[in-house]
JSON list of C-alpha atoms in Angstrom, two decimals:
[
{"chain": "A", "resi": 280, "resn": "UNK", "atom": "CA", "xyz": [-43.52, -24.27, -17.00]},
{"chain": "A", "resi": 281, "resn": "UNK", "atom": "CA", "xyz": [-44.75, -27.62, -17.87]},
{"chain": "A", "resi": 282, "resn": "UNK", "atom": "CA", "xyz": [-43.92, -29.29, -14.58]},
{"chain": "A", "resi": 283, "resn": "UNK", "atom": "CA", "xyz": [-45.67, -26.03, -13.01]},
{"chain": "A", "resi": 284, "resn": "UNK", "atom": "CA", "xyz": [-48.86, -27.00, -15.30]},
{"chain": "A", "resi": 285, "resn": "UNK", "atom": "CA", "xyz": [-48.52, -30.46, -14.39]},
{"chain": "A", "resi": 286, "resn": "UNK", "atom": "CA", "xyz": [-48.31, -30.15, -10.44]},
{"chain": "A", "resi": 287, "resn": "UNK", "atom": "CA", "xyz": [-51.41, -27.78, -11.04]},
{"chain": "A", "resi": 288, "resn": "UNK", "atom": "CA", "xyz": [-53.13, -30.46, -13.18]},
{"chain": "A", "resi": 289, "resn": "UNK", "atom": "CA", "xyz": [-52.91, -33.00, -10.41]},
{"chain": "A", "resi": 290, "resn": "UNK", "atom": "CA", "xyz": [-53.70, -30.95, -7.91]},
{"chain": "A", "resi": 291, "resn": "UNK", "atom": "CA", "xyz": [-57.09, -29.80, -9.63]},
{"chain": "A", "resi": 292, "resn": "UNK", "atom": "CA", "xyz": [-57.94, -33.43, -10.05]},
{"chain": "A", "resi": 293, "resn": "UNK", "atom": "CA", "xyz": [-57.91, -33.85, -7.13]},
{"chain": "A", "resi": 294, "resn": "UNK", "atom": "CA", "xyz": [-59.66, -31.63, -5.68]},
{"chain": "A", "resi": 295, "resn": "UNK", "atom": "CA", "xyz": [-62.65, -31.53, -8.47]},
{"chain": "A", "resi": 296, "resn": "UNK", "atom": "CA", "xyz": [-62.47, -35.74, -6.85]},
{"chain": "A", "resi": 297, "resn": "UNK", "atom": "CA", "xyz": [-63.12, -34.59, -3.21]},
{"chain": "A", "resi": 298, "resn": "UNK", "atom": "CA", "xyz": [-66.05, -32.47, -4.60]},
{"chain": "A", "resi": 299, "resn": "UNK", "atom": "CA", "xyz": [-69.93, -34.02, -5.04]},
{"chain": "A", "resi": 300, "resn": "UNK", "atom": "CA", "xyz": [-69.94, -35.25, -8.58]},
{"chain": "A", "resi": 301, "resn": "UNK", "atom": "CA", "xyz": [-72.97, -32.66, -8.78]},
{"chain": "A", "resi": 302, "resn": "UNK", "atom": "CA", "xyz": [-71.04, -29.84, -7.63]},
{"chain": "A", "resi": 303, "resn": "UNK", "atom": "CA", "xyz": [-68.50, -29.45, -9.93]},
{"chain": "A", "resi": 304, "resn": "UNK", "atom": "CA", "xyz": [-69.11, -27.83, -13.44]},
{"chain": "A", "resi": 305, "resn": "UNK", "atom": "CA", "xyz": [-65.46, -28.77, -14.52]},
{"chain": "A", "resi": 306, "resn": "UNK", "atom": "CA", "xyz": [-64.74, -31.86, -16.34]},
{"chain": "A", "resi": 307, "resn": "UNK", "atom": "CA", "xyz": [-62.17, -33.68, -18.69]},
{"chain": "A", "resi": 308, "resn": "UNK", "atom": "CA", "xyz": [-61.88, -33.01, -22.46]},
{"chain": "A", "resi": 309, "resn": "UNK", "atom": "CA", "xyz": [-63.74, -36.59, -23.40]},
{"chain": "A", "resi": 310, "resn": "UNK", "atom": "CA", "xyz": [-66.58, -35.52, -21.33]},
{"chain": "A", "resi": 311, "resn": "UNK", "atom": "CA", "xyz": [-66.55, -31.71, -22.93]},
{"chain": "A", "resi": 312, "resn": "UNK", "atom": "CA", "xyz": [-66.54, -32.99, -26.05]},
{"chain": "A", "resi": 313, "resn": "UNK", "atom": "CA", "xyz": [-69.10, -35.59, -25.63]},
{"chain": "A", "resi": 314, "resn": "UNK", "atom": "CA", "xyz": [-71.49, -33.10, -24.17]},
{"chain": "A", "resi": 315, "resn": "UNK", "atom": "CA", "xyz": [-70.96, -30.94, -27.31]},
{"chain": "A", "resi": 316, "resn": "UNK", "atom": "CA", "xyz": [-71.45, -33.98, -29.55]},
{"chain": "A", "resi": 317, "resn": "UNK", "atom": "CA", "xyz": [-74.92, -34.71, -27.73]},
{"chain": "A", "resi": 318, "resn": "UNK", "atom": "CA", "xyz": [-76.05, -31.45, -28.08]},
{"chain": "A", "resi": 319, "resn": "UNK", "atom": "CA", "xyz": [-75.36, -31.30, -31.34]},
{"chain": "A", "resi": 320, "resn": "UNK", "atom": "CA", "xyz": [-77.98, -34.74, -32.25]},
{"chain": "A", "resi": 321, "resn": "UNK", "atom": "CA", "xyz": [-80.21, -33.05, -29.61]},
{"chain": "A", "resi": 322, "resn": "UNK", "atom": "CA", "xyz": [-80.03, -30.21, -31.95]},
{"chain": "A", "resi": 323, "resn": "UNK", "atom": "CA", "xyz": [-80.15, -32.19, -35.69]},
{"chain": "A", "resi": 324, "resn": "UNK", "atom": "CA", "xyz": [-82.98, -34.75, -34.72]},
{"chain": "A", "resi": 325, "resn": "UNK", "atom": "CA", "xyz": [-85.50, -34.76, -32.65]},
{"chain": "A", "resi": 326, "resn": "UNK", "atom": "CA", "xyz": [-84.68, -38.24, -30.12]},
{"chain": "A", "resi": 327, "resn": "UNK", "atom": "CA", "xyz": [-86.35, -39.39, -27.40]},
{"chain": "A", "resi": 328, "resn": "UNK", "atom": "CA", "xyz": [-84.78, -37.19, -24.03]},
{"chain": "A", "resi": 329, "resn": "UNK", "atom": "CA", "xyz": [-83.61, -38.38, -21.00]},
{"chain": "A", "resi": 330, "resn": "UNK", "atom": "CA", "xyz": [-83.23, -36.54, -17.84]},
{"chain": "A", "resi": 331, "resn": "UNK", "atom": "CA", "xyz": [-79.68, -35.84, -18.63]},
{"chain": "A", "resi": 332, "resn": "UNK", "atom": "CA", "xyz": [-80.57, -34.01, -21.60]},
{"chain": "A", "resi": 333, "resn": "UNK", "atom": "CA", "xyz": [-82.81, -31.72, -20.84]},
{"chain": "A", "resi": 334, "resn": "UNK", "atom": "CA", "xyz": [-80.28, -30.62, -17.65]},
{"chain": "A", "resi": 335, "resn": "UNK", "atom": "CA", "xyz": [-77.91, -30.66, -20.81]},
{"chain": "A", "resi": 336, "resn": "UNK", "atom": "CA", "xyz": [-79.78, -27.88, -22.85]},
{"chain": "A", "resi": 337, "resn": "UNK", "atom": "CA", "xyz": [-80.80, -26.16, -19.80]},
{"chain": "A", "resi": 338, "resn": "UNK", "atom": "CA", "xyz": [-77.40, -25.56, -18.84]},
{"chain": "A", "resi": 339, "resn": "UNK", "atom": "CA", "xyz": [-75.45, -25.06, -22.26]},
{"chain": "A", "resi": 340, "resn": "UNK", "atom": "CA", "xyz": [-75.59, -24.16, -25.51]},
{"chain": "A", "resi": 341, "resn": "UNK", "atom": "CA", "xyz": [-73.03, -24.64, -28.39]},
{"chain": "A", "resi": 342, "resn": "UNK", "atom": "CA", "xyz": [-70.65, -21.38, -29.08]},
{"chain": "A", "resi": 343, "resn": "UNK", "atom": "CA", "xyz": [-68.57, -21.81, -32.75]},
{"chain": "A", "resi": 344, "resn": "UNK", "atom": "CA", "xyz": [-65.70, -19.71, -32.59]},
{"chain": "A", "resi": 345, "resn": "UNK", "atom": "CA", "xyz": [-63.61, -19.14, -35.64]},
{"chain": "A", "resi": 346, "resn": "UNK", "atom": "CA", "xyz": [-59.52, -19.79, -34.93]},
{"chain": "A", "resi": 347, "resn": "UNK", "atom": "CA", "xyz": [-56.93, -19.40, -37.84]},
{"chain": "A", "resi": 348, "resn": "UNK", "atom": "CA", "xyz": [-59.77, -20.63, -40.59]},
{"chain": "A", "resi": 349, "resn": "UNK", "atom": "CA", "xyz": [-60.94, -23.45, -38.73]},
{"chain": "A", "resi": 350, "resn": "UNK", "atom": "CA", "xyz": [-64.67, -23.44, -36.68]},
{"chain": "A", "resi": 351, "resn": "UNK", "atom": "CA", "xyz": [-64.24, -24.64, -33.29]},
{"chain": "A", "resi": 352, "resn": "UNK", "atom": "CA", "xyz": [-67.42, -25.50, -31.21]},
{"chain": "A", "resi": 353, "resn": "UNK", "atom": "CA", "xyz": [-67.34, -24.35, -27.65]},
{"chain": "A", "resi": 354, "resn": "UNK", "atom": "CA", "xyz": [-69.82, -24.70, -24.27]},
{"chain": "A", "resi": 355, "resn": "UNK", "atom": "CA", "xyz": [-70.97, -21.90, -23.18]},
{"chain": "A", "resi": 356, "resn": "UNK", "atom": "CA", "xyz": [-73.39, -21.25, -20.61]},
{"chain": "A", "resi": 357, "resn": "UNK", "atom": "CA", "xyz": [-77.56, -21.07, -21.62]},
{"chain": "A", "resi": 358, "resn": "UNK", "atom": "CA", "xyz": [-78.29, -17.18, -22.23]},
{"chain": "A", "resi": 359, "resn": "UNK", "atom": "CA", "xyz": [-75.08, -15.67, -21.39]},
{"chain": "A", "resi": 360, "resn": "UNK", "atom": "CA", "xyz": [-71.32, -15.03, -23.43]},
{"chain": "A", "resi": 361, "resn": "UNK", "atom": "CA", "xyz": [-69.75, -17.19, -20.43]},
{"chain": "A", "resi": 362, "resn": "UNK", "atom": "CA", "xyz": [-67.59, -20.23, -21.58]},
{"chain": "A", "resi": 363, "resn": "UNK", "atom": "CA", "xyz": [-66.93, -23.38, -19.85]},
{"chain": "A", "resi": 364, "resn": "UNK", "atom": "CA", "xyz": [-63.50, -24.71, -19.97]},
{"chain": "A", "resi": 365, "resn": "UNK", "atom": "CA", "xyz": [-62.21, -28.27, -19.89]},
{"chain": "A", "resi": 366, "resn": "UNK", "atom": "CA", "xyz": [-59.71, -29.33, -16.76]},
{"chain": "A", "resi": 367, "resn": "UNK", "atom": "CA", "xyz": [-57.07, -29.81, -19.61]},
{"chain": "A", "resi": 368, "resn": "UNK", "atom": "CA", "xyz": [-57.10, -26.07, -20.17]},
{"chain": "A", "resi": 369, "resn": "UNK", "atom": "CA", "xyz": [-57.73, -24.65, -16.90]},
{"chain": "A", "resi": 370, "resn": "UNK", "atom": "CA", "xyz": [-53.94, -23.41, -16.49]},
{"chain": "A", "resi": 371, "resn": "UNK", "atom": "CA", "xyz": [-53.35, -21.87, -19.92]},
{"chain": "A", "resi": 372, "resn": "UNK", "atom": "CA", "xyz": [-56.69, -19.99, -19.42]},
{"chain": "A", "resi": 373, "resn": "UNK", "atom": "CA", "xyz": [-55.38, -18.87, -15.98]},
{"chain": "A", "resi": 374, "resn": "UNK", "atom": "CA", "xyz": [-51.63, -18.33, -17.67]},
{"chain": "A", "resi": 375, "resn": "UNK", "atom": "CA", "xyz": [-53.15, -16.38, -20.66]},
{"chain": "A", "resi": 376, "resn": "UNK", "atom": "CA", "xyz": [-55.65, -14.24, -17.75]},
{"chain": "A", "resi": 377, "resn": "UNK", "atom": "CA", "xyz": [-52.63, -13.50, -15.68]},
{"chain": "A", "resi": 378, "resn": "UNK", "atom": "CA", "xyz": [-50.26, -12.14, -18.43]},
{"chain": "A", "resi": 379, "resn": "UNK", "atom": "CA", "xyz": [-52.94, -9.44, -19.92]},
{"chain": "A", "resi": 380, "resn": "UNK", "atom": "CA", "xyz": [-53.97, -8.18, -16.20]},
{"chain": "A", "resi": 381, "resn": "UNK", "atom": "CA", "xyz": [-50.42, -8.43, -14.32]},
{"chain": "A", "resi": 382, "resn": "UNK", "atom": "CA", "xyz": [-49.64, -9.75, -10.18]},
{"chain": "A", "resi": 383, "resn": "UNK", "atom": "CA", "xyz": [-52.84, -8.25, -9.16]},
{"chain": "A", "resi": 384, "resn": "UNK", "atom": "CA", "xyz": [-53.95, -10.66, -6.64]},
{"chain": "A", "resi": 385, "resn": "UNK", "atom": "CA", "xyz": [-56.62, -13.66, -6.66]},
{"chain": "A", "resi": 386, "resn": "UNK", "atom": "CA", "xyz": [-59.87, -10.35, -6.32]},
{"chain": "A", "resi": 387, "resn": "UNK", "atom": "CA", "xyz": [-58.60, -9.09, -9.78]},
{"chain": "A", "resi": 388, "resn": "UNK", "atom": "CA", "xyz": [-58.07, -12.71, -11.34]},
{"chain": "A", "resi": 389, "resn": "UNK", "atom": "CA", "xyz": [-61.64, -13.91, -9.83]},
{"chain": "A", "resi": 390, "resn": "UNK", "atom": "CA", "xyz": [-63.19, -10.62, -11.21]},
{"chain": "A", "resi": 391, "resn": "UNK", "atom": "CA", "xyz": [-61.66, -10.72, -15.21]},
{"chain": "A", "resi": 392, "resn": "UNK", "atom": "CA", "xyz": [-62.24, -14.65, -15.32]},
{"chain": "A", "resi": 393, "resn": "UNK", "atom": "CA", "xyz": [-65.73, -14.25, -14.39]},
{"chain": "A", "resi": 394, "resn": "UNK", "atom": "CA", "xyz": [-66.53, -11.73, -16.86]},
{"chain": "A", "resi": 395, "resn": "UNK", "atom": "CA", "xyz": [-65.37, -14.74, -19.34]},
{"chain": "A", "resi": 396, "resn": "UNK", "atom": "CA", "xyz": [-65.54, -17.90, -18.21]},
{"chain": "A", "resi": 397, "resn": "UNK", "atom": "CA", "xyz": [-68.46, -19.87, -16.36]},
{"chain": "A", "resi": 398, "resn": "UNK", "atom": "CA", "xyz": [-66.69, -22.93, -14.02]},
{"chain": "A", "resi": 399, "resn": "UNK", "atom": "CA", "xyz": [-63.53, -21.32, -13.00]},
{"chain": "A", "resi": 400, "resn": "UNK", "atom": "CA", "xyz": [-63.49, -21.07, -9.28]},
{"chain": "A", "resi": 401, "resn": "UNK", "atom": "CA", "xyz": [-61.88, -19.19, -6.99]},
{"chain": "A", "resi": 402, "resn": "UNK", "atom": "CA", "xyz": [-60.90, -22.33, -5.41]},
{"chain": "A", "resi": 403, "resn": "UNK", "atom": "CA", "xyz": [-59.05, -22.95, -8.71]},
{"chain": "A", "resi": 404, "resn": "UNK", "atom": "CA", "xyz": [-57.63, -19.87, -8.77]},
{"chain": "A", "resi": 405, "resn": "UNK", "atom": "CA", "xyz": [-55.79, -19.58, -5.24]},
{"chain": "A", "resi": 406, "resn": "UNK", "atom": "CA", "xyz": [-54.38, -23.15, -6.58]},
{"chain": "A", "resi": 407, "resn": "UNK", "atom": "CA", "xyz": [-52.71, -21.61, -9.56]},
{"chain": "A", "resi": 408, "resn": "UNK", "atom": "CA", "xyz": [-51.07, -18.65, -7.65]},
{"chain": "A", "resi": 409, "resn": "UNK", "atom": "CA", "xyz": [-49.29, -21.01, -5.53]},
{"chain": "A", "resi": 410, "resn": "UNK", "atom": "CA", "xyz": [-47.57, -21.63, -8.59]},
{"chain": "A", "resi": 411, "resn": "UNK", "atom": "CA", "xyz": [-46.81, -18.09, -9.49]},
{"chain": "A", "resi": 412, "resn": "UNK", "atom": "CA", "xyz": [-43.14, -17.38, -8.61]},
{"chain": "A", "resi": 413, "resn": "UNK", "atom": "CA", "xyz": [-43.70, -13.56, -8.92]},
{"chain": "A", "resi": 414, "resn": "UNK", "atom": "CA", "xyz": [-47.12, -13.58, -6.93]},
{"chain": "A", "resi": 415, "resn": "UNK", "atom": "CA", "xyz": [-45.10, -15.77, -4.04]},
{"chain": "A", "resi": 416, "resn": "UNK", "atom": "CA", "xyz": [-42.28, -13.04, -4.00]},
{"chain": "A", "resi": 417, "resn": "UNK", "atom": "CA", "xyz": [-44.79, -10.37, -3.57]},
{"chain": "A", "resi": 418, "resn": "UNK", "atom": "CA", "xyz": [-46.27, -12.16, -0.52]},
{"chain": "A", "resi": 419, "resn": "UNK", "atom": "CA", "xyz": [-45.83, -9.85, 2.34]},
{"chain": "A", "resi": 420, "resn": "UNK", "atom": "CA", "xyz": [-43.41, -12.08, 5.13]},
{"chain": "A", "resi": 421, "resn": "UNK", "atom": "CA", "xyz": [-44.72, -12.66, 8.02]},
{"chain": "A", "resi": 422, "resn": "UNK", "atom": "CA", "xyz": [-43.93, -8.94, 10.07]},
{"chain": "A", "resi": 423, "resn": "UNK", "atom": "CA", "xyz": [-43.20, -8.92, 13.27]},
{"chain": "A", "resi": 424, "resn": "UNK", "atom": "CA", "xyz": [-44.33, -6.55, 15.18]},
{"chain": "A", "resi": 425, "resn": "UNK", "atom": "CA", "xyz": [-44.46, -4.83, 18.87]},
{"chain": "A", "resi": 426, "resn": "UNK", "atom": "CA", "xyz": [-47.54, -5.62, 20.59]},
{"chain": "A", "resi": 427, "resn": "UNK", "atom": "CA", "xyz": [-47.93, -2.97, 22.95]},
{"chain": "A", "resi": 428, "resn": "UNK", "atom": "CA", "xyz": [-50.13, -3.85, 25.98]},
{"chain": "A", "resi": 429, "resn": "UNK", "atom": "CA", "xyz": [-51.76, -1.43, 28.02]},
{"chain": "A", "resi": 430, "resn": "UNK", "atom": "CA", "xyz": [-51.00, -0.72, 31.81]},
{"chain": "A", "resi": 431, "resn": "UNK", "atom": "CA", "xyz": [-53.49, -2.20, 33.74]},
{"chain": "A", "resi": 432, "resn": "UNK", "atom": "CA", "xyz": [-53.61, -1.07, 37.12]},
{"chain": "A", "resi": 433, "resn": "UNK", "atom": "CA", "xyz": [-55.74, -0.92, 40.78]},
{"chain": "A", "resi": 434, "resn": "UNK", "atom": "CA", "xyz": [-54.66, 2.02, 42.36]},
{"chain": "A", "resi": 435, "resn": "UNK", "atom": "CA", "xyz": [-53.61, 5.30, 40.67]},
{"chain": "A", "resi": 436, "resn": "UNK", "atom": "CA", "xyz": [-49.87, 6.50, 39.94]},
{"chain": "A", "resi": 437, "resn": "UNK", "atom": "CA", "xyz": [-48.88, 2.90, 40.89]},
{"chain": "A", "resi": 438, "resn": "UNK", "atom": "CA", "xyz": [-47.24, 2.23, 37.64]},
{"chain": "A", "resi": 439, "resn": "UNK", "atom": "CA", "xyz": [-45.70, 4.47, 34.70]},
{"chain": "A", "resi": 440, "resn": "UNK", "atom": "CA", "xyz": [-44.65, 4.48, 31.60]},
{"chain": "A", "resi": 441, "resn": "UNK", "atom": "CA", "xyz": [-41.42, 6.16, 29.85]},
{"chain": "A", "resi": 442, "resn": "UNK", "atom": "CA", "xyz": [-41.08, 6.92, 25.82]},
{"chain": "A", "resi": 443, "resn": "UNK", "atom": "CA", "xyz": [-38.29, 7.46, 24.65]},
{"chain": "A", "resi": 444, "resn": "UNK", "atom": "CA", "xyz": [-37.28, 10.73, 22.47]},
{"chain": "A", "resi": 445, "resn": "UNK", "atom": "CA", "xyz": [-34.00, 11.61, 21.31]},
{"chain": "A", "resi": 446, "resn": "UNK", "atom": "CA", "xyz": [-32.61, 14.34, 22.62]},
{"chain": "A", "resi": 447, "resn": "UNK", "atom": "CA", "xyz": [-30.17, 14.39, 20.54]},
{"chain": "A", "resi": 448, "resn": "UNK", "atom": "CA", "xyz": [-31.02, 15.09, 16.69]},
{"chain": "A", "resi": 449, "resn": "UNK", "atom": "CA", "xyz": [-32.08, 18.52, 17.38]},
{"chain": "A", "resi": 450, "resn": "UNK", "atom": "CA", "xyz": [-31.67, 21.39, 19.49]},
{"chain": "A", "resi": 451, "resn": "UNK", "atom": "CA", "xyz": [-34.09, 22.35, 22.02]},
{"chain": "A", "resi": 452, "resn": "UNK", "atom": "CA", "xyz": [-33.95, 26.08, 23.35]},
{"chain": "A", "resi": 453, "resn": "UNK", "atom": "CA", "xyz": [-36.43, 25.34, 26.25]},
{"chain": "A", "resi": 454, "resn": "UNK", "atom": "CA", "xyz": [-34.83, 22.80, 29.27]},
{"chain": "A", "resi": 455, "resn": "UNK", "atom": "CA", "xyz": [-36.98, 20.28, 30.33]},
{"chain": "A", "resi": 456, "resn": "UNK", "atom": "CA", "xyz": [-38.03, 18.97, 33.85]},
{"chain": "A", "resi": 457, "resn": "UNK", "atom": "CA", "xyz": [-39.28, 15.23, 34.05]},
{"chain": "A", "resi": 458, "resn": "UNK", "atom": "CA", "xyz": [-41.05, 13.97, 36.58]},
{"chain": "A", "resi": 459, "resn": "UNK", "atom": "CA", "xyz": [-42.31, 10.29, 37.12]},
{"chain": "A", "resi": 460, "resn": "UNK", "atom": "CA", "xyz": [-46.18, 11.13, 39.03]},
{"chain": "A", "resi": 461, "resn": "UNK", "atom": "CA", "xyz": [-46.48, 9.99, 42.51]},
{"chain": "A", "resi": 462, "resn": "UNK", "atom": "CA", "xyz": [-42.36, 10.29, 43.23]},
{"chain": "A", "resi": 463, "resn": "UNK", "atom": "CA", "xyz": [-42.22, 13.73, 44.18]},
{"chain": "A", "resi": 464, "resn": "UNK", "atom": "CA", "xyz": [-44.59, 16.05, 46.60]},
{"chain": "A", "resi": 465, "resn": "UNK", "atom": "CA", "xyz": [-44.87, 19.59, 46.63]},
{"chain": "A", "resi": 466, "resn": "UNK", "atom": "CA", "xyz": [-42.61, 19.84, 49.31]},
{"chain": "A", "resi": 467, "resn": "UNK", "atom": "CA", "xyz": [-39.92, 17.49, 48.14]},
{"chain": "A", "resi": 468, "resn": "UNK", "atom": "CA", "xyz": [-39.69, 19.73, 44.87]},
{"chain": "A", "resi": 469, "resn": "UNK", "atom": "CA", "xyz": [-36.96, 22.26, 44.19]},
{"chain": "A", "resi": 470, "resn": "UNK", "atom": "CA", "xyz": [-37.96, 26.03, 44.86]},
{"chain": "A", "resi": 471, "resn": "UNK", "atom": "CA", "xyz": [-37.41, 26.80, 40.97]},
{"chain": "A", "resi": 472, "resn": "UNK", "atom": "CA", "xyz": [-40.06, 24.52, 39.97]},
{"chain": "A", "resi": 473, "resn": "UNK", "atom": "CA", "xyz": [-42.42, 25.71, 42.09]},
{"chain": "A", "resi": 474, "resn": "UNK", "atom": "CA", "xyz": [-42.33, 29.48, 41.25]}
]
């Protein structure tokens, strides 16, 4: 598991790298923390504000959750119950998401995570199903399959086409008479067919 979560880790790096630095809403555990610890003086005094700060407290507020006794301060986003999440913890999030709502799919991850958490992307979640061995055996194989293509033709009766049916498996009381169109006139049939 933790060579899964590390694979994932570097991965998500990476990709958060490739992004605009503006773009991406997910960011290391010094940086969460420091952005809690500056909203916290922004909230305490009253100091001169930069730019950065007022994007700060238009975008989050401080959440303090309560875990085994001890008050943890969170991100969340401004005016909503939606927490942000540091890259650190983007897996066991995802982990912890995937063991209450079962193989579902990436729809039914993307749908509980965003009832819950604000910079989880869909992006990041397709990453952490390739590192599902349950949701890559329930990957349909590739299926092959008969492409039928239709008879094109100029003239009519110039081509035909024969299916199959098996005779066989059950009794028929009726006989049947095949006959391919354009092979046989009325003339060239037998007299019992034509009665």
């Amino acid at each position: 598991m933790e060579s899964k979560k590390s694979l994932f880790q570097t991965k998500l790096l990476e990709s958060e790298e490739n992004k605009a630095t503006n773009s991406s809403s997910l960011f290391p555990q010094e940086e969460y923390e420091r952005v809690i610890s500056r909203l916290n003086e922004l909230k305490q005094s009253n100091p001169t504000k930069t730019k950065q700060d007022y994007r700060l407290l238009q975008k989050y507020e401080i959440l303090e959750v309560t875990i085994e006794g001890t008050t943890v301060q969170k991100l969340q986003k401004k005016g909503t119950q939606l927490r942000f999440v540091c890259a650190e913890y983007v897996f066991d999030v995802l982990l912890a998401i995937r063991r209450i709502i079962g193989h579902g799919g990436r729809t039914s991850m993307c749908k509980a995570t965003k009832e819950k958490y604000a910079n989880i992307s869909r992006d990041q979640i397709t990453l952490f199903l390739q590192y599902c061995e349950e949701c890559q055996l329930k990957k349909s194989s590739v299926r092959k399959c008969v492409v039928v293509k239709p008879i094109v033709s100029n003239s009519m009766n110039s081509r035909a086409q024969v299916d199959l049916i098996d005779m066989q498996s059950t009794r028929w009381e009726v006989p049947f008479h095949f006959q391919l169109p354009g092979s046989l006139d009325q003339d060239d049939m037998p007299s019992s067919l034509t009665d």
